[in-house]
Amino acid sequence: MHNGTSRRTPGIRTVLAAATALGLGATALTALPAAAADESIAVRYRHGGAGSDQAAPWFTVANTGTTTVPLSEVKLRYYFRADPGASYSYACDWAVRGCTNLTGRFGTPTSPTATADRYLEVGFTAGAGSLAPGADTGDVQLRFHRSDWQPLDQSDDYSFGPAQTAYANWTKVTATVGGVQAWGTAPGGDAPTPTPTTPSPTAPTTPPIGRGVLFDDFDYTGHTDPAVTAHGWTIRSGGGGPGVGDATWAPENVTFAKEGTNSVMTLRTSTAGSGTSTRQTEVHTAERKFKNGTYAARVRFADTPTSGPDGDHLVQSFFTINDLTAPMADDYAEYDFEYLPNGGWGEPANVLYTTSWETFRPDPWEAVNQHTEARTSQAGWHDLVLTIDDTALAYYIDGKEFARHDARYLPERPMSIHFNQWLIDLAGQTSTAPRAYEEQVDYLLHVKDEALTPAQVAAKVAAYRSNGTDFEDTVPGS
């Protein structure tokens, strides 16, 4: 395949699944070992005809063997020629077994060819059920497109069959059952990777320091410390949203101090019940250069103010974001940890949101996102980890998975990293008495293109601190 022409709703703050496609060349076809005869399946394909800017491979999978096949063990690969440097987005339009029971990711064959240097791999979750002998999945209607919606010429795609306007056996789409080849002929050397039935447990390892990493221990003297800017941070000033109208963003409310042996950044937000008296805080990277990988921070949320009456609709957050280039633009991305200690957005009490954004329109308001929430107090220190790879977004809190969001929300463009604390409105507390709230941050870690476990994050941070490293940024610019 090549180019044919050469905010917010109550409680919530979404991007089609993207994967980088690189063009390489090779030749030859490889027929792979088949699965056992009693685990035989056939893939029937038809061309869905989605237009010049989308590919539309539709499938049914039939059990032609003598034993029941769990669909969670079945994976299909549709091969195509990718445009150098392009990213692609996958979607399921309809499936008899349910689109929520399908997975899709893009990959690169082990030996790319002139007509197959990328593939779309489609799998099934346990919710898709099993195939009894003689049964099939029914329709699986998929599509994918370039993330920039440039036209596609599918004529050079290995798996493309323009004459297939009705379902029929198609051997240019491969299928495996439990990692063993069961159908089709793969282009040059694309051997399946078997999945062991009882994988050996491995202890977490400490990733090496020094490649594609941003680490900051926030060891600064204050908001005017030249090292803050030199290390790529911007402390926001002036006006503008989100938050209370007429509020200002106050750099002087961002402070740094030692707590024990660690340096801690504090974001202080204050108000006396009016927009003009409200001082909000935000710290963010000046560059948008962060995309796939691991984002981690140790953050202290607070349920009560440090002084004055409680009750304001406050947001304490750690998130990544890029700019909305147009209303409902599909290359927008934002991924949030947001804690509302006193409710807001229609919530009556404390609530924590993790939200993955595809896009939105400010006026009239329309949003596309996926969110997970917990309606319990989150007061205190928490280790927050977000991982982004080519298959999903995973949110972890204190070492445990909190949410896993779909691949269609993956980022298509680089983002910046933010911490902020702001007031949604002044309806939660109408007093004119001064009050102030604090959010604290112990460290920030980003590791490019690696989805680390929370244990690996902790080990990496400990390694930096044991080496006496307060800051490192080896993430290349976008």
Coordinates of C-alpha atoms in Angstrom, one line a residue:
M1 CA 0.0 0.0 0.0
H2 CA 1.3 3.4 -0.8
N3 CA 0.0 6.9 -1.1
G4 CA -2.2 7.0 -4.1
T5 CA -1.4 10.6 -4.8
S6 CA 2.4 10.4 -4.6
R7 CA -13.5 19.8 27.3
R8 CA -14.9 18.4 28.8
T9 CA -18.0 16.5 29.9
P10 CA -19.0 16.0 33.5
G11 CA -16.3 14.0 35.2
I12 CA -14.3 13.3 32.0
R13 CA -11.6 14.8 29.7
T14 CA -9.9 11.0 23.4
V15 CA -7.3 8.9 19.2
L16 CA -7.6 6.1 16.8
A17 CA -5.1 3.3 17.2
A18 CA -1.9 4.3 15.5
A19 CA 1.2 2.3 14.7
T20 CA 4.3 3.4 12.8
A21 CA 4.7 1.7 9.4
L22 CA 8.2 1.5 7.8
G23 CA 8.7 0.4 4.2
L24 CA 11.3 -2.3 3.5
G25 CA 11.9 -4.7 0.7
A26 CA 12.4 -8.5 0.2
T27 CA 11.0 -11.4 -1.7
A28 CA 9.9 -15.0 -1.3
L29 CA 6.9 -16.7 0.3
T30 CA 7.1 -19.0 3.3
A31 CA 4.7 -21.9 4.0
L32 CA 4.7 -22.5 7.7
P33 CA 4.1 -25.7 9.6
A34 CA 0.4 -26.4 10.0
A35 CA -1.5 -27.0 13.2
A36 CA -2.7 -30.5 14.1
A37 CA -5.4 -31.8 11.8
D38 CA -8.0 -31.7 14.5
E39 CA -7.4 -28.0 15.0
S40 CA -8.1 -26.9 11.4
I41 CA -9.6 -23.5 10.5
A42 CA -10.2 -21.6 7.3
V43 CA -10.2 -17.9 6.8
R44 CA -12.8 -16.5 4.3
Y45 CA -12.2 -13.0 3.1
R46 CA -14.0 -10.3 1.2
H47 CA -13.1 -6.8 0.2
G48 CA -15.4 -4.4 2.0
G49 CA -14.9 -1.5 -0.4
A50 CA -14.6 1.4 2.1
G51 CA -13.3 4.0 -0.4
S52 CA -10.0 5.4 -1.6
D53 CA -8.6 6.4 1.8
Q54 CA -9.4 3.2 3.7
A55 CA -8.7 -0.5 3.5
A56 CA -11.6 -2.7 4.5
P57 CA -10.7 -6.4 5.0
W58 CA -13.7 -8.4 6.1
F59 CA -13.4 -12.0 7.4
T60 CA -15.2 -15.0 8.7
V61 CA -13.2 -17.8 10.5
A62 CA -14.6 -21.3 10.2
N63 CA -13.7 -24.4 12.2
T64 CA -13.0 -27.1 9.6
G65 CA -11.6 -29.6 12.1
T66 CA -13.0 -32.1 14.6
T67 CA -12.5 -30.3 17.9
T68 CA -13.7 -27.0 19.4
V69 CA -11.3 -24.1 19.0
P70 CA -11.2 -21.3 21.6
L71 CA -11.2 -18.0 19.6
S72 CA -8.8 -16.5 22.1
E73 CA -6.1 -18.7 20.6
V74 CA -6.8 -17.6 17.0
K75 CA -4.9 -14.7 15.4
L76 CA -5.2 -13.5 11.8
R77 CA -2.6 -11.5 9.8
Y78 CA -3.5 -9.3 6.8
Y79 CA -0.3 -8.1 5.0
F80 CA 0.2 -4.9 3.1
R81 CA 2.8 -2.5 1.8
A82 CA 3.1 0.5 4.0
D83 CA 4.1 4.1 3.2
P84 CA 7.5 5.0 4.7
G85 CA 7.0 6.9 8.0
A86 CA 3.2 6.6 7.9
S87 CA 1.1 5.6 10.9
Y88 CA -2.1 3.6 10.6
S89 CA -5.4 3.4 12.5
Y90 CA -7.5 0.4 13.0
A91 CA -11.3 0.1 13.7
C92 CA -13.9 -2.6 13.9
D93 CA -17.2 -1.6 12.3
W94 CA -19.2 -4.7 13.0
A95 CA -18.6 -8.2 14.3
V96 CA -21.2 -10.9 15.1
R97 CA -19.1 -11.8 18.1
G98 CA -18.9 -8.2 19.1
C99 CA -16.2 -5.6 18.3
T100 CA -15.3 -5.3 22.0
N101 CA -14.2 -9.0 21.7
L102 CA -11.6 -8.2 19.0
T103 CA -8.1 -6.8 19.2
G104 CA -6.1 -5.2 16.5
R105 CA -2.4 -4.2 16.2
F106 CA 0.1 -3.4 13.5
G107 CA 3.4 -5.3 13.2
T108 CA 6.4 -5.8 10.9
P109 CA 7.1 -9.3 9.3
T110 CA 10.4 -10.8 10.2
S111 CA 11.4 -10.8 6.5
P112 CA 9.5 -8.0 4.8
T113 CA 8.8 -8.2 1.1
A114 CA 8.0 -5.7 -1.7
T115 CA 4.2 -6.3 -1.1
A116 CA 4.2 -7.0 2.6
D117 CA 6.3 -4.9 5.0
R118 CA 3.5 -4.5 7.6
Y119 CA 0.6 -6.5 8.8
L120 CA -2.6 -6.0 10.7
E121 CA -2.9 -8.7 13.3
V122 CA -6.4 -9.4 14.5
G123 CA -7.2 -11.5 17.7
F124 CA -10.1 -12.4 19.8
T125 CA -10.7 -12.1 23.5
A126 CA -12.1 -14.8 25.7
G127 CA -15.5 -13.0 25.4
A128 CA -15.7 -14.1 21.7
G129 CA -16.2 -17.7 22.8
S130 CA -15.2 -20.8 20.9
L131 CA -15.8 -22.3 17.5
A132 CA -17.4 -25.8 17.5
P133 CA -16.6 -28.1 14.5
G134 CA -18.4 -26.7 11.5
A135 CA -19.2 -23.3 13.0
D136 CA -17.9 -19.9 12.0
T137 CA -17.5 -16.5 13.6
G138 CA -19.9 -14.7 11.3
D139 CA -19.0 -11.3 9.9
V140 CA -15.9 -9.5 11.2
Q141 CA -15.9 -6.2 9.4
L142 CA -12.7 -4.2 9.8
R143 CA -11.0 -1.2 8.3
F144 CA -7.8 0.8 8.6
H145 CA -6.4 4.0 7.2
R146 CA -3.4 6.3 7.3
S147 CA -3.6 8.5 10.3
D148 CA -3.4 11.5 8.0
W149 CA -6.2 10.2 5.8
Q150 CA -4.1 10.3 2.7
P151 CA -5.5 8.2 -0.2
L152 CA -4.3 4.5 -0.4
D153 CA -3.4 2.4 -3.4
Q154 CA -4.0 -1.2 -2.3
S155 CA -3.0 -2.8 -5.6
D156 CA 0.5 -3.6 -4.2
D157 CA -0.8 -5.2 -1.0
Y158 CA -0.1 -8.9 -0.5
S159 CA -3.4 -9.7 1.1
F160 CA -5.6 -7.4 -0.9
G161 CA -8.2 -9.1 -3.1
P162 CA -10.3 -6.6 -5.1
A163 CA -12.2 -9.3 -6.9
Q164 CA -13.3 -10.8 -3.6
T165 CA -16.8 -9.2 -3.3
A166 CA -18.2 -12.3 -1.6
Y167 CA -16.7 -14.4 1.2
A168 CA -14.4 -17.1 -0.1
N169 CA -11.3 -19.0 1.2
W170 CA -8.3 -16.7 1.0
T171 CA -4.8 -18.1 1.7
K172 CA -3.1 -14.7 1.5
V173 CA -4.4 -14.1 5.0
T174 CA -2.8 -16.3 7.6
A175 CA -4.2 -17.7 10.8
T176 CA -2.6 -19.3 13.8
V177 CA -4.1 -21.4 16.6
G178 CA -2.1 -21.1 19.8
G179 CA 0.9 -19.7 17.8
V180 CA 0.9 -22.6 15.4
Q181 CA 0.2 -22.0 11.7
A182 CA -3.3 -23.3 10.8
W183 CA -4.1 -21.4 7.6
G184 CA -2.6 -19.5 4.7
T185 CA 0.7 -18.7 3.2
A186 CA 2.8 -16.0 4.8
P187 CA 5.1 -13.7 2.8
G188 CA 8.8 -14.2 3.3
G189 CA 9.6 -15.6 6.7
D190 CA 6.8 -14.3 8.8
A191 CA 6.9 -17.1 11.3
P192 CA 4.3 -17.0 14.1
T193 CA 5.6 -16.7 17.7
P194 CA 4.3 -19.6 19.8
T195 CA 2.7 -18.7 23.1
P196 CA 4.0 -21.0 25.9
T197 CA 1.2 -22.6 27.8
T198 CA 3.0 -22.1 31.1
P199 CA 5.5 -19.3 30.8
S200 CA 8.3 -19.2 33.2
P201 CA 8.0 -16.4 35.7
T202 CA 10.7 -13.8 35.5
A203 CA 11.8 -11.2 38.1
P204 CA 11.5 -7.5 37.2
T205 CA 14.7 -6.2 35.7
T206 CA 16.1 -2.7 35.9
P207 CA 16.1 -1.0 32.5
P208 CA 19.4 0.7 31.6
I209 CA 19.7 4.3 32.3
G210 CA 20.6 6.7 29.6
R211 CA 18.6 6.2 26.4
G212 CA 15.3 7.8 25.5
V213 CA 14.6 8.8 29.1
L214 CA 13.3 11.9 30.9
F215 CA 13.9 11.7 34.7
D216 CA 13.4 14.7 37.0
D217 CA 13.7 14.6 40.8
F218 CA 12.5 18.3 40.9
D219 CA 15.6 19.4 42.9
Y220 CA 15.3 23.2 42.2
T221 CA 15.6 26.3 44.4
G222 CA 12.3 27.9 43.3
H223 CA 10.2 28.8 40.3
T224 CA 12.8 31.3 39.1
D225 CA 15.7 28.8 39.2
P226 CA 17.2 28.9 35.7
A227 CA 17.6 25.2 35.7
V228 CA 13.8 24.8 35.5
T229 CA 13.7 26.3 32.0
A230 CA 17.1 24.7 31.1
H231 CA 15.6 21.3 31.9
G232 CA 12.7 21.9 29.5
W233 CA 9.9 22.9 31.9
T234 CA 7.5 25.8 31.6
I235 CA 5.7 27.2 34.7
R236 CA 2.5 28.6 33.4
S237 CA 1.5 32.3 33.9
G238 CA -1.2 34.6 32.7
G239 CA -4.9 33.6 32.1
G240 CA -6.9 31.2 30.1
G241 CA -8.6 27.9 30.8
P242 CA -9.3 25.4 32.1
G243 CA -11.0 26.5 35.3
V244 CA -12.6 29.6 36.8
G245 CA -13.0 32.6 34.5
D246 CA -10.8 35.5 35.3
A247 CA -8.4 33.2 37.3
T248 CA -4.7 33.5 36.7
W249 CA -1.9 30.9 36.6
A250 CA 0.6 31.9 39.3
P251 CA 4.3 30.8 38.9
E252 CA 5.1 31.9 42.4
N253 CA 2.7 29.2 43.7
V254 CA 5.0 26.5 42.4
T255 CA 7.6 25.8 45.1
F256 CA 10.4 23.2 45.7
A257 CA 11.6 21.8 49.0
K258 CA 13.2 18.8 50.6
E259 CA 11.1 16.2 52.3
G260 CA 13.5 13.8 53.9
T261 CA 16.1 12.9 51.2
N262 CA 13.8 13.7 48.2
S263 CA 13.0 16.9 46.6
V264 CA 9.3 17.7 46.2
M265 CA 7.5 20.1 43.9
T266 CA 4.4 21.7 45.4
L267 CA 1.6 23.2 43.3
R268 CA -0.5 25.6 45.4
T269 CA -4.0 26.8 44.3
S270 CA -5.7 29.5 46.2
T271 CA -9.0 31.5 46.1
A272 CA -11.1 33.9 48.1
G273 CA -14.3 33.0 46.3
S274 CA -14.0 35.1 43.1
G275 CA -12.4 34.6 39.8
T276 CA -10.0 37.5 40.2
S277 CA -8.8 36.1 43.6
T278 CA -8.2 32.6 42.2
R279 CA -4.6 31.6 41.6
Q280 CA -4.1 28.2 39.8
T281 CA -0.9 26.3 39.0
E282 CA 0.5 24.3 36.1
V283 CA 3.9 22.9 35.2
H284 CA 4.5 21.3 31.8
T285 CA 7.3 20.4 29.3
A286 CA 8.0 23.0 26.8
E287 CA 8.3 20.4 24.0
R288 CA 5.8 18.0 22.6
K289 CA 8.1 15.0 22.1
F290 CA 6.6 12.2 24.1
K291 CA 4.5 9.4 22.6
N292 CA 4.6 5.7 23.2
G293 CA 6.3 4.4 26.3
T294 CA 6.0 4.7 30.0
Y295 CA 4.9 7.8 32.0
A296 CA 5.3 7.7 35.8
A297 CA 5.1 10.1 38.7
R298 CA 4.7 9.9 42.4
V299 CA 1.9 12.4 43.3
R300 CA 0.3 13.4 46.6
F301 CA -3.4 14.2 46.4
A302 CA -5.1 16.1 49.2
D303 CA -8.7 15.9 50.3
T304 CA -8.7 19.1 52.4
P305 CA -7.2 22.6 52.1
T306 CA -4.0 23.6 53.9
S307 CA -5.9 26.6 55.2
G308 CA -9.5 28.0 55.0
P309 CA -12.8 26.4 54.4
D310 CA -13.1 23.2 52.4
G311 CA -15.4 22.3 49.5
D312 CA -14.1 23.8 46.3
H313 CA -14.5 21.8 43.1
L314 CA -10.8 21.2 42.6
V315 CA -8.9 19.1 40.0
Q316 CA -5.4 17.7 40.9
S317 CA -3.8 16.1 37.8
F318 CA -1.0 14.4 36.0
F319 CA -1.5 14.1 32.2
T320 CA -0.1 14.2 28.7
I321 CA -1.7 16.1 25.9
N322 CA -1.2 17.7 22.4
D323 CA -3.1 20.5 20.7
L324 CA -6.5 20.2 19.1
T325 CA -5.8 21.3 15.5
A326 CA -9.5 21.5 14.6
P327 CA -12.9 20.6 16.2
M328 CA -13.1 16.7 16.3
A329 CA -9.6 16.4 14.8
D330 CA -8.7 12.7 14.9
D331 CA -5.0 13.3 15.7
Y332 CA -5.7 14.8 19.2
A333 CA -4.5 13.0 22.2
E334 CA -4.8 13.4 25.9
Y335 CA -4.3 10.9 28.8
D336 CA -5.3 11.9 32.3
F337 CA -5.0 11.0 36.0
E338 CA -7.5 13.5 37.6
Y339 CA -8.5 13.6 41.2
L340 CA -11.5 15.7 42.3
P341 CA -11.4 15.7 46.2
N342 CA -14.7 17.5 46.5
G343 CA -16.5 16.3 43.4
G344 CA -17.5 18.4 40.5
W345 CA -18.7 17.7 36.9
G346 CA -21.9 16.3 38.4
E347 CA -20.1 14.2 41.0
P348 CA -21.1 14.8 44.7
A349 CA -17.9 13.6 46.4
N350 CA -14.3 12.6 45.8
V351 CA -13.6 10.8 42.5
L352 CA -10.5 9.8 40.5
Y353 CA -10.7 9.6 36.8
T354 CA -8.3 8.0 34.2
T355 CA -9.4 9.2 30.8
S356 CA -8.1 8.5 27.3
W357 CA -9.2 11.0 24.7
E358 CA -9.7 10.6 21.0
T359 CA -11.1 14.1 20.2
F360 CA -13.6 16.7 21.2
R361 CA -15.4 19.8 19.9
P362 CA -15.6 22.8 22.3
D363 CA -18.8 24.4 20.9
P364 CA -21.2 22.8 20.8
W365 CA -19.6 20.4 23.2
E366 CA -19.0 16.9 21.9
A367 CA -16.4 14.4 23.3
V368 CA -15.0 11.0 22.3
N369 CA -13.1 9.3 25.1
Q370 CA -12.9 6.2 27.3
H371 CA -12.7 6.6 31.1
T372 CA -12.5 4.6 34.3
E373 CA -13.3 6.1 37.7
A374 CA -13.0 5.3 41.4
R375 CA -15.3 7.1 43.9
T376 CA -13.1 6.8 47.0
S377 CA -10.7 9.1 48.7
Q378 CA -7.2 9.2 47.1
A379 CA -5.7 11.4 49.8
G380 CA -1.9 10.7 50.2
W381 CA 1.0 9.7 48.0
H382 CA 0.4 7.5 45.0
D383 CA 2.6 6.0 42.3
L384 CA 0.9 6.7 39.0
V385 CA 2.0 4.8 35.9
L386 CA 0.7 5.0 32.3
T387 CA 2.0 2.8 29.6
I388 CA 1.3 3.3 25.9
D389 CA 2.3 0.7 23.3
D390 CA 0.8 -0.3 19.9
T391 CA -2.0 -2.3 21.5
A392 CA -3.5 -0.5 24.5
L393 CA -3.2 2.2 27.2
A394 CA -2.7 0.8 30.7
Y395 CA -3.1 2.9 33.9
Y396 CA -1.6 1.7 37.2
I397 CA -2.0 3.1 40.7
D398 CA 0.3 1.9 43.5
G399 CA 1.5 -1.1 41.5
K400 CA -1.9 -2.4 40.5
E401 CA -3.6 -2.0 37.1
F402 CA -6.5 0.5 37.5
A403 CA -7.7 0.7 33.9
R404 CA -6.9 -0.6 30.4
H405 CA -8.2 1.4 27.5
D406 CA -8.7 0.5 23.8
A407 CA -6.2 0.7 21.0
R408 CA -8.3 3.1 19.1
Y409 CA -7.4 5.8 21.6
L410 CA -3.6 5.5 21.0
P411 CA -1.7 8.8 20.1
E412 CA -0.9 9.8 16.6
R413 CA 1.3 12.8 17.4
P414 CA 3.8 13.5 20.2
M415 CA 2.6 15.2 23.4
S416 CA 3.8 17.3 26.3
I417 CA 3.7 16.2 30.0
H418 CA 1.7 18.3 32.5
F419 CA 0.9 18.6 36.2
N420 CA -1.8 21.1 37.2
Q421 CA -4.2 22.0 39.9
W422 CA -7.3 24.2 39.2
L423 CA -10.8 25.0 40.2
I424 CA -13.7 23.8 37.9
D425 CA -16.0 26.5 39.4
L426 CA -16.8 28.3 42.6
A427 CA -20.1 26.5 43.3
G428 CA -18.6 24.0 45.7
Q429 CA -17.7 26.6 48.3
T430 CA -19.3 30.1 48.1
S431 CA -17.4 31.6 51.0
T432 CA -15.2 34.6 50.5
A433 CA -12.7 33.4 53.1
P434 CA -9.2 32.7 51.7
R435 CA -8.3 29.1 51.2
A436 CA -5.5 27.1 49.6
Y437 CA -5.0 23.6 48.3
E438 CA -1.7 21.7 47.5
E439 CA -0.8 19.0 45.1
Q440 CA 2.8 17.6 45.4
V441 CA 5.0 15.7 43.0
D442 CA 8.1 13.7 44.0
Y443 CA 9.5 12.7 40.6
L444 CA 8.7 12.4 36.9
L445 CA 9.9 9.5 34.7
H446 CA 9.3 8.9 31.0
V447 CA 10.9 6.0 29.1
K448 CA 10.4 6.2 25.4
D449 CA 9.0 3.2 23.5
E450 CA 9.1 0.8 26.6
A451 CA 6.1 -0.3 28.5
L452 CA 7.6 -0.8 32.0
T453 CA 5.9 -2.6 34.9
P454 CA 5.4 -0.6 38.0
A455 CA 8.2 -2.6 39.6
Q456 CA 10.6 -1.7 36.8
V457 CA 9.6 2.0 37.2
A458 CA 10.4 1.8 41.0
A459 CA 13.7 0.1 40.2
K460 CA 14.7 2.7 37.6
V461 CA 13.9 5.6 39.9
A462 CA 15.9 3.9 42.7
A463 CA 18.8 3.5 40.4
Y464 CA 18.8 7.2 39.5
R465 CA 18.7 8.2 43.1
S466 CA 21.4 5.8 44.2
N467 CA 23.6 7.2 41.4
G468 CA 22.9 10.7 42.6
T469 CA 21.2 11.7 39.3
D470 CA 18.6 14.5 39.8
F471 CA 17.9 15.0 36.1
E472 CA 18.4 13.4 32.8
D473 CA 16.7 14.0 29.4
T474 CA 17.8 11.9 26.5
V475 CA 14.5 11.8 24.7
P476 CA 15.0 13.1 21.1
G477 CA 13.0 16.1 19.9
S478 CA 10.0 15.5 17.8

